[in-house]
Coordinates of C-alpha atoms and ligand atoms in Angstrom, one line a residue:
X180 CA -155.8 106.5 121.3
X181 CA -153.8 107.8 118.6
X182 CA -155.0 107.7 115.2
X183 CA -153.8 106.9 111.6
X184 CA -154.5 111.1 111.6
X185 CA -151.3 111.9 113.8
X186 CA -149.0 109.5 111.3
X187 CA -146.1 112.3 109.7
X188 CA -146.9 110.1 106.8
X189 CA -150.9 110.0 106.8
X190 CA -151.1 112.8 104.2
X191 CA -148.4 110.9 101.5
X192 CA -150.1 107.7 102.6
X193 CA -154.0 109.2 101.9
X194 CA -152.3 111.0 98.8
X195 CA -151.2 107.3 97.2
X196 CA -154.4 105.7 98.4
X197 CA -156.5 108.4 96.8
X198 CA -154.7 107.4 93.3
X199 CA -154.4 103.4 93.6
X200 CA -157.3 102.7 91.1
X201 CA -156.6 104.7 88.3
X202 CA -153.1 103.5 88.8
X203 CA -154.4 99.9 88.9
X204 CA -156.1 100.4 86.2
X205 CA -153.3 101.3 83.8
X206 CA -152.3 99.0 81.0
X207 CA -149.4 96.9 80.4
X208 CA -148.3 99.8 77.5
X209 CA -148.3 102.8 80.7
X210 CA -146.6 100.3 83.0
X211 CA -144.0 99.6 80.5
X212 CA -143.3 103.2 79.5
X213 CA -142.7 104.1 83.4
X214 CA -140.5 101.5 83.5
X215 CA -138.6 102.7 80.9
X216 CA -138.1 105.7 82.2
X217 CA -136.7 104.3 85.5
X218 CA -134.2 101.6 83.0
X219 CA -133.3 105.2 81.4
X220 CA -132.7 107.0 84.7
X221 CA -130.3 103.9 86.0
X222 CA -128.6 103.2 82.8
X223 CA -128.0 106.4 81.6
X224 CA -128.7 109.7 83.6
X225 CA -127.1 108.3 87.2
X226 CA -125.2 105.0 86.2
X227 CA -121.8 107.1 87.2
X228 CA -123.5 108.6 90.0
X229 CA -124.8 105.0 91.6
X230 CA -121.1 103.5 91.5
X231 CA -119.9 106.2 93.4
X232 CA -122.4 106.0 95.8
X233 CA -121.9 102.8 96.1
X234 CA -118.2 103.2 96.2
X235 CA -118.4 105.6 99.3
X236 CA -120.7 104.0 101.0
X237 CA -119.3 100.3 101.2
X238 CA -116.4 100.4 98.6
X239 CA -118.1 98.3 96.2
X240 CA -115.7 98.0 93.0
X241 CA -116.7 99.2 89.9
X242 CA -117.5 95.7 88.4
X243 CA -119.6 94.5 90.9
X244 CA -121.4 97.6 91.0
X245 CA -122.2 96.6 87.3
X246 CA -122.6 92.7 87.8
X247 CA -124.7 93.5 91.3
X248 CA -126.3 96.0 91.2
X249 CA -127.3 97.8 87.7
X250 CA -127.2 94.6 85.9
X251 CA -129.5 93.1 88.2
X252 CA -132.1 96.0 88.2
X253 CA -131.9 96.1 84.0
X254 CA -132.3 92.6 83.9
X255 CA -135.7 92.7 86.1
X256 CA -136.7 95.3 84.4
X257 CA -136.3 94.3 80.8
X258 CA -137.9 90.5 81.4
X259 CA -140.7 92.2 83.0
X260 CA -141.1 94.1 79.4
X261 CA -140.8 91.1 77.8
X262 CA -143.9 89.4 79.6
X263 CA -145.8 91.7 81.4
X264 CA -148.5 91.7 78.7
X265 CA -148.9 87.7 79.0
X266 CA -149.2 88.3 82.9
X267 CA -151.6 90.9 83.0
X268 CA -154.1 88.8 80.9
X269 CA -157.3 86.9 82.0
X270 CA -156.4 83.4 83.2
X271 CA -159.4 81.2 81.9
X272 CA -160.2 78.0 83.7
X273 CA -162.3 75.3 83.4
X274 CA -166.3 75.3 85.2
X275 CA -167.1 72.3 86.6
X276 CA -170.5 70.4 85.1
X277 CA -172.4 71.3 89.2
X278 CA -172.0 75.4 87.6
X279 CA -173.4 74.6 84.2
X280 CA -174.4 78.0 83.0
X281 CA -171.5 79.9 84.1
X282 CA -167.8 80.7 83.1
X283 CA -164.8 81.1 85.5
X284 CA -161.4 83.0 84.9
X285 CA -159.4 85.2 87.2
X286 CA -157.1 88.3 87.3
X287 CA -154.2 89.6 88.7
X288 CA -155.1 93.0 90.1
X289 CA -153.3 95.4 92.0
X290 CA -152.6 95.0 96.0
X291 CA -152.6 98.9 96.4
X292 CA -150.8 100.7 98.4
X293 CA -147.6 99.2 98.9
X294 CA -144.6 99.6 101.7
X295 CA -140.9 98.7 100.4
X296 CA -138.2 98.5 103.4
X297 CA -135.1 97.4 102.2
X298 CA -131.7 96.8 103.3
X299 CA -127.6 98.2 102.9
X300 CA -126.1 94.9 101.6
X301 CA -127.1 95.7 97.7
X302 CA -129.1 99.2 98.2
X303 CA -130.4 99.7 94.8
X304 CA -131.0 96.6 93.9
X305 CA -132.6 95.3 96.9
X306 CA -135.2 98.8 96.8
X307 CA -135.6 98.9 93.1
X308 CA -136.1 95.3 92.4
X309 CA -139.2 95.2 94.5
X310 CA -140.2 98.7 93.3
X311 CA -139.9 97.0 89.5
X312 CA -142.7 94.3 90.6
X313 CA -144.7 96.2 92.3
X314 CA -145.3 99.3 89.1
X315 CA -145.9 95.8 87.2
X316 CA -148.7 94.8 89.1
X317 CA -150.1 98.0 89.1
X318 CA -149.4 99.5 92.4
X319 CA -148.7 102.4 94.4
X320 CA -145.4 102.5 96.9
X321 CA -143.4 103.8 99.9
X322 CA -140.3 103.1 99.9
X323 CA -137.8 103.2 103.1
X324 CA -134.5 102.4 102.1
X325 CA -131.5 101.4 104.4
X326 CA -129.5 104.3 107.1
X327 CA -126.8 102.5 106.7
X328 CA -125.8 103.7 103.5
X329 CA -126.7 107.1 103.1
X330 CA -125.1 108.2 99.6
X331 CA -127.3 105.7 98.2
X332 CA -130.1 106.1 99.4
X333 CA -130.4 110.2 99.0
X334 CA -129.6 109.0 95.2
X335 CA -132.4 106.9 94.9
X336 CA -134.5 109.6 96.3
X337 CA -133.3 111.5 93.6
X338 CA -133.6 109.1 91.1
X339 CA -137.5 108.3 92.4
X340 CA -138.2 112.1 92.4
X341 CA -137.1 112.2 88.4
X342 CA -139.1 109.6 87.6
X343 CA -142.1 109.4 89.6
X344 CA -145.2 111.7 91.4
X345 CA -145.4 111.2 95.1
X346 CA -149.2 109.9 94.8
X347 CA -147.7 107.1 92.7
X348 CA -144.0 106.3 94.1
X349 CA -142.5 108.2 97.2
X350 CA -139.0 107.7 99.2
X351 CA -138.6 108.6 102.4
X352 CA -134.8 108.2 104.0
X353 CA -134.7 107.8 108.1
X354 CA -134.1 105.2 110.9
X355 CA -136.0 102.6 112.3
X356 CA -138.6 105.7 114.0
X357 CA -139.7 106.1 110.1
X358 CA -139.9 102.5 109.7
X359 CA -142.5 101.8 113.0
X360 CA -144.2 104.8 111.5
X361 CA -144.8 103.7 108.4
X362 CA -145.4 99.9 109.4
X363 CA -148.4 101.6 112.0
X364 CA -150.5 102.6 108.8
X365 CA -153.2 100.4 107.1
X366 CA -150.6 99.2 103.5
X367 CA -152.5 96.6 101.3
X368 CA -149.0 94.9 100.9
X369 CA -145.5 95.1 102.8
X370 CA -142.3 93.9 101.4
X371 CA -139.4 93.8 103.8
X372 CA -136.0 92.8 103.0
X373 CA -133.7 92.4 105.9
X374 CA -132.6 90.3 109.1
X375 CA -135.4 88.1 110.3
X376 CA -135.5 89.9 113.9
X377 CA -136.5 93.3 112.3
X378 CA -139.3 90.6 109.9
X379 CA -140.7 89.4 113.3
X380 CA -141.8 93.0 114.2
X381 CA -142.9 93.6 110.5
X382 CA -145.0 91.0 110.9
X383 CA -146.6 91.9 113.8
X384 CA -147.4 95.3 113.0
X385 CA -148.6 93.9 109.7
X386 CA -150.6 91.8 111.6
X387 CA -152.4 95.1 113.2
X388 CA -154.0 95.7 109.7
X389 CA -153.9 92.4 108.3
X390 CA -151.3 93.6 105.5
X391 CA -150.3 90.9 103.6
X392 CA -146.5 90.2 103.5
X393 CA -143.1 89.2 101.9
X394 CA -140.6 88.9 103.9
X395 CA -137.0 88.1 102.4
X396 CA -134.7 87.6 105.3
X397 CA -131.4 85.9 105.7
X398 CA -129.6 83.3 108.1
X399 CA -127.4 81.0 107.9
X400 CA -126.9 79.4 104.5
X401 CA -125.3 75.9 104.8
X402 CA -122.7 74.5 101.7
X403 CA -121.8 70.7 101.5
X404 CA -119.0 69.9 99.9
X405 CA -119.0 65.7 99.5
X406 CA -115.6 63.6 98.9
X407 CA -117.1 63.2 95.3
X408 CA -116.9 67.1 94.7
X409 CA -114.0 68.5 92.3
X410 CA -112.0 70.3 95.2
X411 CA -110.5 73.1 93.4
X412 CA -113.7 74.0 91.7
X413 CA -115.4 73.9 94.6
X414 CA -113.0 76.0 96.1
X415 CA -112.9 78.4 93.5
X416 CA -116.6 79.0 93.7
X417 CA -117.1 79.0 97.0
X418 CA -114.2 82.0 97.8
X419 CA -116.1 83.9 95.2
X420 CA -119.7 83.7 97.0
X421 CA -118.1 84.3 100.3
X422 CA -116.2 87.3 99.8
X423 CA -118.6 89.1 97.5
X424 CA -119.0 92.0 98.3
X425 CA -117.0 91.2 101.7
X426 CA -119.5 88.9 102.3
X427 CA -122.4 91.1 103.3
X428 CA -124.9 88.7 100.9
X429 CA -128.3 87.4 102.2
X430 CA -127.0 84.5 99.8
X431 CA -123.9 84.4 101.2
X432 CA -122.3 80.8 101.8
X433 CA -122.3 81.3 105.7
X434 CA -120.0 78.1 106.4
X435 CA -118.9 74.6 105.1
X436 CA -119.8 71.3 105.9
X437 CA -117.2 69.0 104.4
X438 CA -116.3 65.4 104.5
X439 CA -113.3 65.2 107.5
X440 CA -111.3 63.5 105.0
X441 CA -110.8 66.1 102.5
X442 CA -111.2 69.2 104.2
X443 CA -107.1 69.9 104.4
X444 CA -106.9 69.3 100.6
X445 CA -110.3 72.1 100.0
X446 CA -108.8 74.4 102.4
X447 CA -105.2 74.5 100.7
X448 CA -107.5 75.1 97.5
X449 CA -109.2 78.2 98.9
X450 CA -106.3 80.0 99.9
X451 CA -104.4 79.9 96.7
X452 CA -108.0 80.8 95.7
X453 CA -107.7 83.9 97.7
X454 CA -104.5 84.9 96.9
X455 CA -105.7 84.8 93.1
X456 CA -108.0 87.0 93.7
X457 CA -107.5 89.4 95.9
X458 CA -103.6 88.8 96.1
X459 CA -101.3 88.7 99.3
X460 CA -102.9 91.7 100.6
X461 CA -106.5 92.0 100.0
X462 CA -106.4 95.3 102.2
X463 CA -104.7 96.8 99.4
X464 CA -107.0 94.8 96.1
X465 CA -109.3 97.0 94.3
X466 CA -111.5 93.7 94.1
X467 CA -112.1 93.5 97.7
X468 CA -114.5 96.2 99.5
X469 CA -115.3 97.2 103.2
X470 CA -117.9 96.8 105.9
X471 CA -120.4 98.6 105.9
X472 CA -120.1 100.3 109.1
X473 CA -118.0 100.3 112.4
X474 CA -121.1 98.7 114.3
X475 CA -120.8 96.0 111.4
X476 CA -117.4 95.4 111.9
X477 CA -117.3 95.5 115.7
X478 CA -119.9 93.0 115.7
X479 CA -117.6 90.9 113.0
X480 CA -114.5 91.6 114.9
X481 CA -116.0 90.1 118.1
X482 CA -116.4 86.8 116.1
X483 CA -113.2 86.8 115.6
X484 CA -112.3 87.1 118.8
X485 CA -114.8 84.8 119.9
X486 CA -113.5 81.9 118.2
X487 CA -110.1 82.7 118.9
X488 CA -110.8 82.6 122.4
X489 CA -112.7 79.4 122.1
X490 CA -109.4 77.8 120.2
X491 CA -110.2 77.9 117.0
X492 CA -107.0 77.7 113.9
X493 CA -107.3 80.8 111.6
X494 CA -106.1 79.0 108.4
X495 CA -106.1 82.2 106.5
X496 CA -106.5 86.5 107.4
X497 CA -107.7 87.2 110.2
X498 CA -106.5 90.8 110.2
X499 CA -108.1 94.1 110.3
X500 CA -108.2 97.8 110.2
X501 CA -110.9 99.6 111.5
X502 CA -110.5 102.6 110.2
X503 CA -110.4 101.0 107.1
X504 CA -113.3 98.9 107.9
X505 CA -111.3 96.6 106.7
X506 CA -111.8 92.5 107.4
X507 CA -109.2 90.1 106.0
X508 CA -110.7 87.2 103.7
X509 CA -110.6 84.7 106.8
X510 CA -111.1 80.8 107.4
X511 CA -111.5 79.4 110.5
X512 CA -111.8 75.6 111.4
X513 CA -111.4 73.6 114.9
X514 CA -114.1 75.8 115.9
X515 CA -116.7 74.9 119.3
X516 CA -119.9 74.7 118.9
X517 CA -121.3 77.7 120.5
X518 CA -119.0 80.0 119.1
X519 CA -120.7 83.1 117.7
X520 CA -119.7 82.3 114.0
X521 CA -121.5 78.9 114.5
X522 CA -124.5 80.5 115.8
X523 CA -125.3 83.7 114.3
X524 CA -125.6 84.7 110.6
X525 CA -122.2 86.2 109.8
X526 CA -122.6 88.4 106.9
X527 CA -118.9 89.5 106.8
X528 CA -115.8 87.5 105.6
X529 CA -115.2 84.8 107.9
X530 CA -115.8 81.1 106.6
X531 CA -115.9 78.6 109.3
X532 CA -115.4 75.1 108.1
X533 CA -117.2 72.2 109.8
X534 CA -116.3 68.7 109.2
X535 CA -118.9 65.5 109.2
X536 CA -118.4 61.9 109.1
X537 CA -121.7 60.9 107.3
X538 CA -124.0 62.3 104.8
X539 CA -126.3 61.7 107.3
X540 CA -124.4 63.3 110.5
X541 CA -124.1 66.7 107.7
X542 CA -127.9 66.7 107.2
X543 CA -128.9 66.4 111.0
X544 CA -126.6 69.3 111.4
X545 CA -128.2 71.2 109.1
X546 CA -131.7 70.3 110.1
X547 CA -130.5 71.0 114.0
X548 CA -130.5 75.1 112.8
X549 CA -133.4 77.5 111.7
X550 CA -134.2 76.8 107.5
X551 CA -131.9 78.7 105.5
X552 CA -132.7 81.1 102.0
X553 CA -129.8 79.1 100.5
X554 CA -128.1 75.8 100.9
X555 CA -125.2 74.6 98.7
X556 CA -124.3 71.2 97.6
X557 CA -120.6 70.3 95.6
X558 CA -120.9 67.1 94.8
X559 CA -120.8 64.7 91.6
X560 CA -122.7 62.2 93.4
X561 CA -126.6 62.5 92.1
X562 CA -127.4 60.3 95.2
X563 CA -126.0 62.1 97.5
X564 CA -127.3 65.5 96.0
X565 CA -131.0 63.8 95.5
X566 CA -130.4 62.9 99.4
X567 CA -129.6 66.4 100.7
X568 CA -132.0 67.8 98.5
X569 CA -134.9 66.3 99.9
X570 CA -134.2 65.2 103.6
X571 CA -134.0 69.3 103.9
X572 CA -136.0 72.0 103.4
X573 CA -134.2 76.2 101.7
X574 CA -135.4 78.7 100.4
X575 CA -133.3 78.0 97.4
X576 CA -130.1 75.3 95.6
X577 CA -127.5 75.8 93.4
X578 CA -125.5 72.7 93.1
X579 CA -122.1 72.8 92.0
X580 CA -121.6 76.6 92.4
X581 CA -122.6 79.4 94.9
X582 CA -125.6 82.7 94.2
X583 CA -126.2 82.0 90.9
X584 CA -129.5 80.8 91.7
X585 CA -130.1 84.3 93.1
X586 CA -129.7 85.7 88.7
X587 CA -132.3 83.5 86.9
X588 CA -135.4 86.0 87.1
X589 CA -137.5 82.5 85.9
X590 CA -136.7 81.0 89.4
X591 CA -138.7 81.9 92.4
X592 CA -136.2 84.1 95.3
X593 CA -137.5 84.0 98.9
X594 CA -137.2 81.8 102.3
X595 CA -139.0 79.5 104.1
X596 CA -139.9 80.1 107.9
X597 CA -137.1 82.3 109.5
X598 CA -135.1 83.0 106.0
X599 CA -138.5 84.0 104.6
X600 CA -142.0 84.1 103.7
X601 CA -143.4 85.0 100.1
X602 CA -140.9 84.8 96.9
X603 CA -140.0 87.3 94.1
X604 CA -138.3 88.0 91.1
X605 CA -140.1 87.7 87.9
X606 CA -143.4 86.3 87.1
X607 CA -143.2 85.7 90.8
X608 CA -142.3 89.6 92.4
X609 CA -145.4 90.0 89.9
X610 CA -147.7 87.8 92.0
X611 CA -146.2 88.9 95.4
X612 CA -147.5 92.2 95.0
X613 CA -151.5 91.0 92.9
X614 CA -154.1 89.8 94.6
X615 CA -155.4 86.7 92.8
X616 CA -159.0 87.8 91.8
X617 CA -161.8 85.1 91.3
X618 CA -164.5 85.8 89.3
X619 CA -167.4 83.8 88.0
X620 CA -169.8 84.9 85.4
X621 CA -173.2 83.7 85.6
X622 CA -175.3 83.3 81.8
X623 CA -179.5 83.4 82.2
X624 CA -179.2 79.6 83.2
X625 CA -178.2 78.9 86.4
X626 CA -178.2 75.4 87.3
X627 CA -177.5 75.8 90.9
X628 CA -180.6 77.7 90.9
X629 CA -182.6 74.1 90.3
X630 CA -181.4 73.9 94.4
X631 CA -182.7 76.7 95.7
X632 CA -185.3 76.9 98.6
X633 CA -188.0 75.4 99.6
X634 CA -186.4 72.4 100.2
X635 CA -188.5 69.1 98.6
X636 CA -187.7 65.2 98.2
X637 CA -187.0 65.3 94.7
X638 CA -184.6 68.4 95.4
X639 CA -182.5 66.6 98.2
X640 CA -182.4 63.5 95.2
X641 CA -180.8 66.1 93.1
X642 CA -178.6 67.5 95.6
X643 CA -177.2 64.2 95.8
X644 CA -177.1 63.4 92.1
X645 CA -175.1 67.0 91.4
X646 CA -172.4 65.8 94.1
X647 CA -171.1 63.5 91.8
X648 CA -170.8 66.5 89.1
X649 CA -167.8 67.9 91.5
Ligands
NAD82 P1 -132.2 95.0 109.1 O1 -133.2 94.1 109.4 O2 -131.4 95.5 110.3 O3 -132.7 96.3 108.4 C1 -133.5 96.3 107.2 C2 -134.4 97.5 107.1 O4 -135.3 97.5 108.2 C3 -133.7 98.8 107.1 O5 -134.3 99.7 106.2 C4 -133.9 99.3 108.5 O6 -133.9 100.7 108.7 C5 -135.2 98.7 108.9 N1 -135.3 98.5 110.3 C6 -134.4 98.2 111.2 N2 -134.9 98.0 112.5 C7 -136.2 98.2 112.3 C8 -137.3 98.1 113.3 N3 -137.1 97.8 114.5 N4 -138.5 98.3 112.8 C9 -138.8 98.5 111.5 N5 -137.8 98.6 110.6 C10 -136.5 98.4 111.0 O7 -131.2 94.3 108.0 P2 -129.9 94.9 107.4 O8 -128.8 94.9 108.4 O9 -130.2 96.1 106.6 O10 -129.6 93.7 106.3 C11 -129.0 92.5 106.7 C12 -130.0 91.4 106.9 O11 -130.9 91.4 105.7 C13 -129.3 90.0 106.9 O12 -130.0 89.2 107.8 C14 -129.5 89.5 105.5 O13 -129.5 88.1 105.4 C15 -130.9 90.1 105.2 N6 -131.0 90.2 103.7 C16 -131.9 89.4 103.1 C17 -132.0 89.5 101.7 C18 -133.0 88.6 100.9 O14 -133.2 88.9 99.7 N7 -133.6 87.6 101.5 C19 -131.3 90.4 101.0 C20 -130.4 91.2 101.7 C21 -130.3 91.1 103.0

């Protein structure tokens, strides 16, 4: 049998797990100043260098490079600044009267040795967000970014390499042969980004060491729009989730549930929605970017095609180019059932549009499919809002507009089930990657000792008295 000896990565992987405690045991001041240096290295030395990355490797405009991507990673690391030193400290807590004699607090300590495997859809933020929570708890890390996009992800094995020593944070670029190599050694802590498929088999492997997890996946995120919702805003909000970053967002909305009776008046909204953003040929708007790859947009394309087969109306796009990688800002409706767009997560531009009769007929549809890391409610009607809300279960809501909830760094970001297991962001990446340590501290007087063996009459009278003490 092979052993964790024959890993190519045994040596980094010893190197990092030799260093965890004295890196565990730094202080909020040492986490903050290597945090800086990271905020330093994206702000300043490769901010030009990460949009064109970016730019190559999924024609990501300029502006959402900033608003996505470097933003983001500034943001998460500045709040952790902010409150890192409040986290870090002892959390008292009260001793029940059954312990007289003893005080009880506990810590967040460091996991360990950490594995980071992130995604293509929003490549630094996705790997350095994580990265950013786990240095604030005090951890070593691995990271495996995305094949997909290369240019990025040699950069930020550049950027780590400035910043960092291997013992404490390492990158290694490859394919999914790096990943199963990596997932087969013994991490304290894994935190996957990516489809839930690929989290099934991080889980299992995982599961060979008893690593703890988080898991932030995707699926299909449902939006209701209700005949109380104002149309055009709705519209307006929803174009700009969907075709974000050509809609390659975990957070994406993935289709629309609307009343039957307004859904010709929403649709006429989102195409002149459309056309004021991207204008009459998106293929041509330095707003709009491309898929990632050719697999990506073969696997979109035959979407397409499936629904067109199936008879559904394209009520706007529908055009491509491959060499472009280009897919038109599309809305389908009169869609079947099993068509592929209904069934699979579609993180690409095509919005299929579903209509319901009831409230209640639009929350057994929802419930009929896996749990989603996002559902979206327009609506102006608090009853109707409060009744989606809780006759369903997401990772996460925004009502009245679309991601947002994704930028609030005080809100807890993860799935439930097959979108997700664990959250981050915040406080809450903090915890993800700290193990919650109990501790009890015992003074000369120990009333639990009272209890001890031998066992006598008037002991099992006190046993019973100190019950009521709990
Ligand atoms: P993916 O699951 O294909 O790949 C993610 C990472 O896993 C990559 O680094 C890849 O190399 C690695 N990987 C692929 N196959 C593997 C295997 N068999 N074993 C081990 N590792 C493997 O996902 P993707 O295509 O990069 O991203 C799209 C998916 O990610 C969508 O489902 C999307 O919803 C989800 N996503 C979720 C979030 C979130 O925060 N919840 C964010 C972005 C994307």
């Amino acid at each position: 049998m092979k052993t964790h000896r024959d890993n190519p990565f045994f040596d980094l992987f010893s190197k990092q797990k030799s260093n965890q405690y004295k890196v565990g045991k730094t202080t909020y001041k040492e986490r903050i100043k290597k945090l800086s240096l990271l905020q330093t290295a994206i702000e300043k030395t490769y901010r030009k260098a990460i949009q064109e990355a970016l730019f190559e490797d999924l024609g990501k405009p300029q502006v959402e490079s900033e608003m996505t991507e470097i933003y983001q990673i500034i943001g998460d690391i500045k709040f952790v600044k902010k409150h890192l030193r409040q986290w870090m400290q002892k959390q008292r807590v009260s001793t029940p009267m059954s312990m007289l004699g003893s005080s009880s607090y506990y810590v967040y300590e460091s996991k360990g040795v950490c594995l980071i495997i992130s995604p293509w859809n929003f490549p630094f933020n996705l790997t350095f967000g994580p990265l950013i929570s786990a240095i604030a708890a005090g951890n070593t890390a691995i990271i495996k970014p995305s094949e997909m996009t290369p240019r990025s992800s040699s950069l930020m094995k550049t950027i780590v390499e400035s910043v960092f020593n291997e013992d404490e944070v390492a990158l290694i670029e490859g394919e999914v042969e790096v990943a199963t190599a990596l997932l087969a050694l013994p991490f304290n802590h894994i935190f996957f980004t990516g489809s839930p498929q690929v989290g099934k088999i991080v889980m299992e492997a995982a599961a060979k060491n008893l690593a703890s997890v988080t898991l932030e996946l995707g699926g299909k995120s449902p939006t209701v729009v209700d005949k109380t919702s104002n149309l055009e805003l709705a519209a307006k909000r929803i174009v700009w989730g969907k075709f974000l970053n050509s809609g390659q967002i975990c957070v994406s909305p993935d289709y629309v549930l609307i009343d039957a009776e307004i859904k010709d008046e929403f649709i006429e909204h989102c195409k002149k929605w459309i056309k004021t953003y991207y204008g009459e040929t998106p293929e041509t708007s330095d707003s709009y970017g491309k898929i990632v790859t050719k697999k990506h947009f073969k696997r979109l394309n035959s979407y397409l095609e499936d629904a067109r087969e199936k008879g559904a109306k394209v009520e706007i796009g529908g055009q491509d180019n491959e060499t472009q990688k280009y897919i038109a800002p599309t809305i389908l409706t009169e869609l079947k059932e099993d068509s592929k767009v209904l069934k699979e997560e579609i993180f690409g531009p095509l919005l299929p549009i579903v209509t319901y009769k009831t409230l209640e007929e639009a929350i057994e549809y929802i419930n009929s499919k896996e749990r989603p890391l996002a559902l979206y409610i327009y609506s102006k009607s608090k009853k109707n809002i409060e009744k989606i809300i809780s006759n369903t279960r997401a990772g996460g809501t925004c009502i009245n507009n679309s991601i947002v909830h994704y930028a609030n760094h005080n809100l807890p970001f993860g799935g439930i089930n097959n979108s997700g297991i664990g959250k981050s962001h915040g406080f809450h990446g903090f915890k993800a990657f700290s193990n919650e340590r109990a501790i009890v501290k015992q003074s000369r007087f120990g009333i639990t000792e009272l209890l001890f063996p031998p066992y006598t009459k008037a002991k099992e009278k006190m046993a019973r008295f100190t019950i009521k003490w709990f």
